[in-house]
mmCIF file of N, CA and C in Angstrom:
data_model
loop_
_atom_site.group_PDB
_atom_site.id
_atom_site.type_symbol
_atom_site.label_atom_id
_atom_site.label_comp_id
_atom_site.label_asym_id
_atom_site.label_seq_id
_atom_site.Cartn_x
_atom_site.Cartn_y
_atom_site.Cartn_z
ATOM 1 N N UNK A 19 11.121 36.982 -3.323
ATOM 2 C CA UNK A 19 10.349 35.770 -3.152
ATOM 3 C C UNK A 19 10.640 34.763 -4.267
ATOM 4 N N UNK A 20 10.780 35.506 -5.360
ATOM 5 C CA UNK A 20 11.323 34.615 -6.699
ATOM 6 C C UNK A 20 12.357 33.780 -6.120
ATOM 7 N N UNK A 21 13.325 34.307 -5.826
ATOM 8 C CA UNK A 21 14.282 33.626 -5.498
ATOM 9 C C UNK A 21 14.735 32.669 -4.442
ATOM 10 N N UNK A 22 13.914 33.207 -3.444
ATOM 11 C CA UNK A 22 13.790 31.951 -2.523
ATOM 12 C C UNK A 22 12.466 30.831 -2.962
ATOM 13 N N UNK A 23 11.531 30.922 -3.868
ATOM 14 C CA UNK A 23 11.338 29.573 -4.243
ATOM 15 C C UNK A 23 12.136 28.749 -5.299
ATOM 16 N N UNK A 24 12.914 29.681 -5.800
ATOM 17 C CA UNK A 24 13.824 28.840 -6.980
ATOM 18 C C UNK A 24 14.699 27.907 -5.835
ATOM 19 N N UNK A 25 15.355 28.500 -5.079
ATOM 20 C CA UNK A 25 16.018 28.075 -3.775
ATOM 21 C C UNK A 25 15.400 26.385 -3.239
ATOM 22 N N UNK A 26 13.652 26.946 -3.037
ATOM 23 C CA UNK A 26 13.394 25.523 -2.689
ATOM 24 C C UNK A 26 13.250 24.783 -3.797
ATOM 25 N N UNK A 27 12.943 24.986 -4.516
ATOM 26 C CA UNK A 27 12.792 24.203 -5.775
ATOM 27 C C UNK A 27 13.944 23.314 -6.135
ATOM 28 N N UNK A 28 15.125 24.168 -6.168
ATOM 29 C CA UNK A 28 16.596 23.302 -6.385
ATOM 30 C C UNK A 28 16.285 21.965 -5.112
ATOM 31 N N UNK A 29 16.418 22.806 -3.701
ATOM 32 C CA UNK A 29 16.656 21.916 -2.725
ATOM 33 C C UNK A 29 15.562 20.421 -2.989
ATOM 34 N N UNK A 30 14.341 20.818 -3.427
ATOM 35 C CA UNK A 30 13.701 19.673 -3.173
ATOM 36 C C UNK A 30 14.032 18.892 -4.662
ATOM 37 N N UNK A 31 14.477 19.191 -5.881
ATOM 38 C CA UNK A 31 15.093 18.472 -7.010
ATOM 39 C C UNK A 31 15.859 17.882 -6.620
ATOM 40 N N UNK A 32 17.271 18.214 -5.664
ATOM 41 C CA UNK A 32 18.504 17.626 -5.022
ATOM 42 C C UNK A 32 18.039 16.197 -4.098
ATOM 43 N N UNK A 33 16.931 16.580 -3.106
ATOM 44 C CA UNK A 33 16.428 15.597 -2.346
ATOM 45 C C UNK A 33 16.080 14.564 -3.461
ATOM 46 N N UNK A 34 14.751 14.807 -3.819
ATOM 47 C CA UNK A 34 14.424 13.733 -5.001
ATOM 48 C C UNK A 34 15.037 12.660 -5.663
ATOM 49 N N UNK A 35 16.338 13.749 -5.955
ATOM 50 C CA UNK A 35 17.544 13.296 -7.095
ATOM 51 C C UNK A 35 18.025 12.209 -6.146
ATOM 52 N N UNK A 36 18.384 12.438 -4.618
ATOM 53 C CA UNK A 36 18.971 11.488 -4.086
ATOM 54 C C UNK A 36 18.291 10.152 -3.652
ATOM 55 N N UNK A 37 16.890 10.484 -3.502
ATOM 56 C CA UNK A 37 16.205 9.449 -3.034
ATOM 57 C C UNK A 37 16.395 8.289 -4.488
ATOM 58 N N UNK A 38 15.762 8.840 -5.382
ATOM 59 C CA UNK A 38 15.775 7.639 -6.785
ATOM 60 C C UNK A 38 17.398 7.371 -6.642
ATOM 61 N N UNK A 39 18.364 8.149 -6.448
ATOM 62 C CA UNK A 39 19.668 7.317 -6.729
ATOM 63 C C UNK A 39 19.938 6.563 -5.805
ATOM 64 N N UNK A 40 19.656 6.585 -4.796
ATOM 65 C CA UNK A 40 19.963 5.398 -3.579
ATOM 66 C C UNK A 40 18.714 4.416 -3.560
ATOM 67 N N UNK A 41 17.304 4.817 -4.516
ATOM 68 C CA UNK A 41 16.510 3.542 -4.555
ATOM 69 C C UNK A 41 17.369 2.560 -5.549
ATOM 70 N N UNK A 42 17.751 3.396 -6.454
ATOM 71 C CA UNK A 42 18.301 2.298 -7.656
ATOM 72 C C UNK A 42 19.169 1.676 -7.624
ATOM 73 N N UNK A 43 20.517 2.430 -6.251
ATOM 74 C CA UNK A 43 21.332 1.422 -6.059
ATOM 75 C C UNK A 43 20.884 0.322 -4.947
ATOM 76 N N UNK A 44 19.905 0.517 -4.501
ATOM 77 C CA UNK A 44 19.557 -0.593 -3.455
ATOM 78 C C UNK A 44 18.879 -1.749 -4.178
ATOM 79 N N UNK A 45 18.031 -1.665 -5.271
ATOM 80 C CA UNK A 45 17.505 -2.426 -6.180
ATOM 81 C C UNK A 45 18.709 -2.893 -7.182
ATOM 82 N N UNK A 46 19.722 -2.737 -7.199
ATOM 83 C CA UNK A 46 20.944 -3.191 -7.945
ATOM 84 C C UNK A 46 21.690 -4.160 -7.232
ATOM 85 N N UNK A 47 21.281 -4.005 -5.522
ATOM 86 C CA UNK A 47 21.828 -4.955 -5.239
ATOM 87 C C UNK A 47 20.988 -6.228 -4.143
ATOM 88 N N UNK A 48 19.858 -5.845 -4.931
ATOM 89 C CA UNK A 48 18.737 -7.120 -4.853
ATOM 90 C C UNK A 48 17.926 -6.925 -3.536
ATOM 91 N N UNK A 49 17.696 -5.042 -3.142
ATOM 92 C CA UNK A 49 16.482 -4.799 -2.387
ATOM 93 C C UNK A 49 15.398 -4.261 -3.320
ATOM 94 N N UNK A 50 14.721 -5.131 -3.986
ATOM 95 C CA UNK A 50 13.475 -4.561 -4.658
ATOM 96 C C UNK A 50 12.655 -3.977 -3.814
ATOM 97 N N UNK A 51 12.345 -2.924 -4.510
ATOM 98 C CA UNK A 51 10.493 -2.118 -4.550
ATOM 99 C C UNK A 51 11.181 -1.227 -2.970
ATOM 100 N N UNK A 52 12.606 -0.860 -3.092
ATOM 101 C CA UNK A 52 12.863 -0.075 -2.168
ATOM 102 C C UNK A 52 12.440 1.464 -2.238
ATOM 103 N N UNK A 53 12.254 2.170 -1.294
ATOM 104 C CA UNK A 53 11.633 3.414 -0.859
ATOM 105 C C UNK A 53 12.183 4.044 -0.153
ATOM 106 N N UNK A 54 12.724 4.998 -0.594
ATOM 107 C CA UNK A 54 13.353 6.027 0.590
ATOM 108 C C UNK A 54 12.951 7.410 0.056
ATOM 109 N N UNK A 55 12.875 8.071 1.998
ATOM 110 C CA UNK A 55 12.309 9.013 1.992
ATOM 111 C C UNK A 55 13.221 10.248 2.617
ATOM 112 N N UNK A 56 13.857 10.912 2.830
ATOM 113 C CA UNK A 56 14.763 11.948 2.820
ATOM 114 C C UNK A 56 13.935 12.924 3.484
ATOM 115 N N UNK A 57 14.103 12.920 5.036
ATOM 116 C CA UNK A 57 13.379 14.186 5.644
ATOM 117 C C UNK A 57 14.393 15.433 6.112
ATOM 118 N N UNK A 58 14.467 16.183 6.879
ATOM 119 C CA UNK A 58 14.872 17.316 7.049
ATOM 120 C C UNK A 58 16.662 16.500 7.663
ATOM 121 N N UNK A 59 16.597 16.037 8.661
ATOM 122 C CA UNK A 59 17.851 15.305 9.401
ATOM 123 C C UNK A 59 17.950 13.838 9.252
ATOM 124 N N UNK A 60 16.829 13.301 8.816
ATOM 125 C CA UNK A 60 16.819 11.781 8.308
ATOM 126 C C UNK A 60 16.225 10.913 7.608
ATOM 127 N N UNK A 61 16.584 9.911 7.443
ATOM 128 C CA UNK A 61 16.172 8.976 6.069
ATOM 129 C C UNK A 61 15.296 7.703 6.410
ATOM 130 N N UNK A 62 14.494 7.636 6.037
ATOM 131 C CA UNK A 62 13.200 6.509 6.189
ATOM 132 C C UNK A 62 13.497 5.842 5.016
ATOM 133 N N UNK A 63 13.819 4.537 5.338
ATOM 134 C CA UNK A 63 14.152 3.498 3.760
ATOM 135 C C UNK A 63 12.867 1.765 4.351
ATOM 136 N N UNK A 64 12.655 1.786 3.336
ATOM 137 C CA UNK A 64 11.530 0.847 3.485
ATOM 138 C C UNK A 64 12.048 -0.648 2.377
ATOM 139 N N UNK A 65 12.071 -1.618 2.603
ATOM 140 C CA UNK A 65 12.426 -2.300 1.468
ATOM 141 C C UNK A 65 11.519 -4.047 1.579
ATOM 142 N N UNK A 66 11.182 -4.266 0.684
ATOM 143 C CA UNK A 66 10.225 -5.444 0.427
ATOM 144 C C UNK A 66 11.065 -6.976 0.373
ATOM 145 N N UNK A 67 11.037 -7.081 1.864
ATOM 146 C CA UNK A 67 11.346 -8.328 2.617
ATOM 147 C C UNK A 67 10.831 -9.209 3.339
ATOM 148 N N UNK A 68 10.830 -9.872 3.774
ATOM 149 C CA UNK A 68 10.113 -10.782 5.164
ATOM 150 C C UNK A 68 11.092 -10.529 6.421
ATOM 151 N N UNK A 69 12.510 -10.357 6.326
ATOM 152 C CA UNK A 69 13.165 -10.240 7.055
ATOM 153 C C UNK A 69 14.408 -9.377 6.425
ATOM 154 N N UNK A 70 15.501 -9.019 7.547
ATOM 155 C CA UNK A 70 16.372 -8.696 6.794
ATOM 156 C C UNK A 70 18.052 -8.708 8.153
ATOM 157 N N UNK A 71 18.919 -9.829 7.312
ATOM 158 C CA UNK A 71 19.948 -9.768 8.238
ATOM 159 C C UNK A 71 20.932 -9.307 8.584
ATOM 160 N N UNK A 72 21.739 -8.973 9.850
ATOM 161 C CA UNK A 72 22.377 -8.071 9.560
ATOM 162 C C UNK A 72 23.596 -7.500 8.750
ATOM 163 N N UNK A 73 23.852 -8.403 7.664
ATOM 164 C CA UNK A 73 24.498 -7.825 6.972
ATOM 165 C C UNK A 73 24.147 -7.171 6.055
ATOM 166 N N UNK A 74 22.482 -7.696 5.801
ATOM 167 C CA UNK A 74 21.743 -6.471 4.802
ATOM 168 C C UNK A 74 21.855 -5.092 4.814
ATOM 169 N N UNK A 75 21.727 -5.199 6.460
ATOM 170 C CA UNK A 75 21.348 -4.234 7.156
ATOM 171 C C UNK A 75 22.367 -2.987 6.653
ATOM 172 N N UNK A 76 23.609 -3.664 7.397
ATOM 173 C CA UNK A 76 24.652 -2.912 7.421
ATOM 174 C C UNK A 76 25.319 -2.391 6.027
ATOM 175 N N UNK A 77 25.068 -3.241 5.249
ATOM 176 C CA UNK A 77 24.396 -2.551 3.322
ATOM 177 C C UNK A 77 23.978 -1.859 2.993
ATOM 178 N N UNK A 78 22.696 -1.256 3.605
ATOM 179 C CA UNK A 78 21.487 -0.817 3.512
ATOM 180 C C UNK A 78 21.998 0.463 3.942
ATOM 181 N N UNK A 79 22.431 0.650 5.350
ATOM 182 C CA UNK A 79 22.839 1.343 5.959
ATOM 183 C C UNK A 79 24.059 2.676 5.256
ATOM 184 N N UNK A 80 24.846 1.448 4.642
ATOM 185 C CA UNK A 80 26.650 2.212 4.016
ATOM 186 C C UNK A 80 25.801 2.962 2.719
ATOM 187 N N UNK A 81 25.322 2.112 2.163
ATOM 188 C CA UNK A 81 24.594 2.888 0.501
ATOM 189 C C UNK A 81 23.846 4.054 1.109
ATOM 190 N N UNK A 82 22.557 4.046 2.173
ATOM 191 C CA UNK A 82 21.844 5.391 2.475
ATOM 192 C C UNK A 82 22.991 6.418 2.983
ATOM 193 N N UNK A 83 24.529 6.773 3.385
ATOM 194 C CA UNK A 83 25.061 6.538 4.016
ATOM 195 C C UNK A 83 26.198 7.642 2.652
ATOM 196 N N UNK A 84 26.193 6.861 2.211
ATOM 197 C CA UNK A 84 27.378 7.281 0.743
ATOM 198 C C UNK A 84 26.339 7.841 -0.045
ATOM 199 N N UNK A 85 25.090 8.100 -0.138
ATOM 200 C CA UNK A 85 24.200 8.801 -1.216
ATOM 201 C C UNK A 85 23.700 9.806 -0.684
ATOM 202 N N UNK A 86 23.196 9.820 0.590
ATOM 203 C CA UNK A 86 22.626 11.244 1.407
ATOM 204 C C UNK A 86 23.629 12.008 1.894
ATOM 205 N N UNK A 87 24.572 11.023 2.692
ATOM 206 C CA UNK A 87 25.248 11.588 3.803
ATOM 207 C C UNK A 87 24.956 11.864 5.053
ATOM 208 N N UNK A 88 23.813 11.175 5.409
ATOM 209 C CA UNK A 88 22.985 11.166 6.755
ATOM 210 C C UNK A 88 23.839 10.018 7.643
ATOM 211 N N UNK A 89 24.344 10.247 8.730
ATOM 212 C CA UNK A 89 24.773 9.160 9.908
ATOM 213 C C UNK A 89 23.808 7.651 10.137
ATOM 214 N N UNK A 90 24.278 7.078 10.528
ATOM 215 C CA UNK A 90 23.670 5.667 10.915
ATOM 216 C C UNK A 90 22.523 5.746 11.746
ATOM 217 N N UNK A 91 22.849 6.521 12.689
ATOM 218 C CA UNK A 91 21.922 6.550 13.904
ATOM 219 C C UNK A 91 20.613 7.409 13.680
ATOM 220 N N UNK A 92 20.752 8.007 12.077
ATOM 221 C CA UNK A 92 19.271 8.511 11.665
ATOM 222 C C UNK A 92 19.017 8.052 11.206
ATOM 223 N N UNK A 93 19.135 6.418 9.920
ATOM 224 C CA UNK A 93 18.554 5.978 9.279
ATOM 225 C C UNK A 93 17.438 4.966 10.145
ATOM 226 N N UNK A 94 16.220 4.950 9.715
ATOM 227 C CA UNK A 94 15.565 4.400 9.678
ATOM 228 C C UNK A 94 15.200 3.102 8.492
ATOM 229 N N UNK A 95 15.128 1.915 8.966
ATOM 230 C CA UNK A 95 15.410 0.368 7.874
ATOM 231 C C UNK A 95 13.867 0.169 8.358
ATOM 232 N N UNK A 96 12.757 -0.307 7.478
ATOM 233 C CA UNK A 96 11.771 -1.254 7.527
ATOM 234 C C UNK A 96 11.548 -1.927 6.624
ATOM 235 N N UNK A 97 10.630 -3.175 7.075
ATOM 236 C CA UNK A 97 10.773 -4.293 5.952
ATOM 237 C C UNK A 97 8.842 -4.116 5.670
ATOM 238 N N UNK A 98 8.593 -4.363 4.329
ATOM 239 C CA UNK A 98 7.301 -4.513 4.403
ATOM 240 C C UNK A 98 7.399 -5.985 2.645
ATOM 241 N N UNK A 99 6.562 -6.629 3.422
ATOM 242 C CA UNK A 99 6.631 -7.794 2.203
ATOM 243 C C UNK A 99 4.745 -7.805 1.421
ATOM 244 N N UNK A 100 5.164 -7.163 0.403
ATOM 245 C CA UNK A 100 4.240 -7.005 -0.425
ATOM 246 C C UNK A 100 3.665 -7.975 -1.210
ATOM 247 N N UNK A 101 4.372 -9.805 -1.259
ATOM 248 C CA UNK A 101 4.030 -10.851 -1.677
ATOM 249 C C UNK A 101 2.604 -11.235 -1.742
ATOM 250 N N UNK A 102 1.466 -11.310 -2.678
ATOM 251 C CA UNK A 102 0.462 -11.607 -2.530
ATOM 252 C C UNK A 102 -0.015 -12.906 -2.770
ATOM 253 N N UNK A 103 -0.813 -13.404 -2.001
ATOM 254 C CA UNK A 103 -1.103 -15.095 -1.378
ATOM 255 C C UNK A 103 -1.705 -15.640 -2.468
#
């Protein structure tokens, strides 16, 4: 049992590890207060916009893409604009 929680333990450090490295490169290239979430087969990325076009997109997409290694057709892109009035 030891050893299979060390097991998860690595796995969910690895996840983690990847989520902050693909938040930081998305905030490097001017998606602030981005969020990604790394589930079993796919990636939920959230990023603080009003909109977002498609070349963001397709940005957004290559970086979750080159840091997880999850396909296109699992990422999930939402915009939430946290700007207060």
């Amino acid at each position: 049992q030891k050893d299979k929680a060390m097991q998860q333990i690595m796995q969910m450090t690895e996840i983690s590890e990847k989520e902050t490295a693909t938040e930081n490169l998305l905030a490097a290239k001017g998606f602030s207060e981005a969020v990604v979430t790394i589930l079993s087969d796919s990636v939920d990325v959230v990023v603080n916009a009003d909109d977002l076009t498609e070349s963001q997109i397709a940005q957004i997409e290559d970086i979750v893409k080159r840091k997880t290694g999850v396909a296109a057709d699992k990422i999930t892109i939402n915009v939430c604009n946290n700007q207060k009035n």
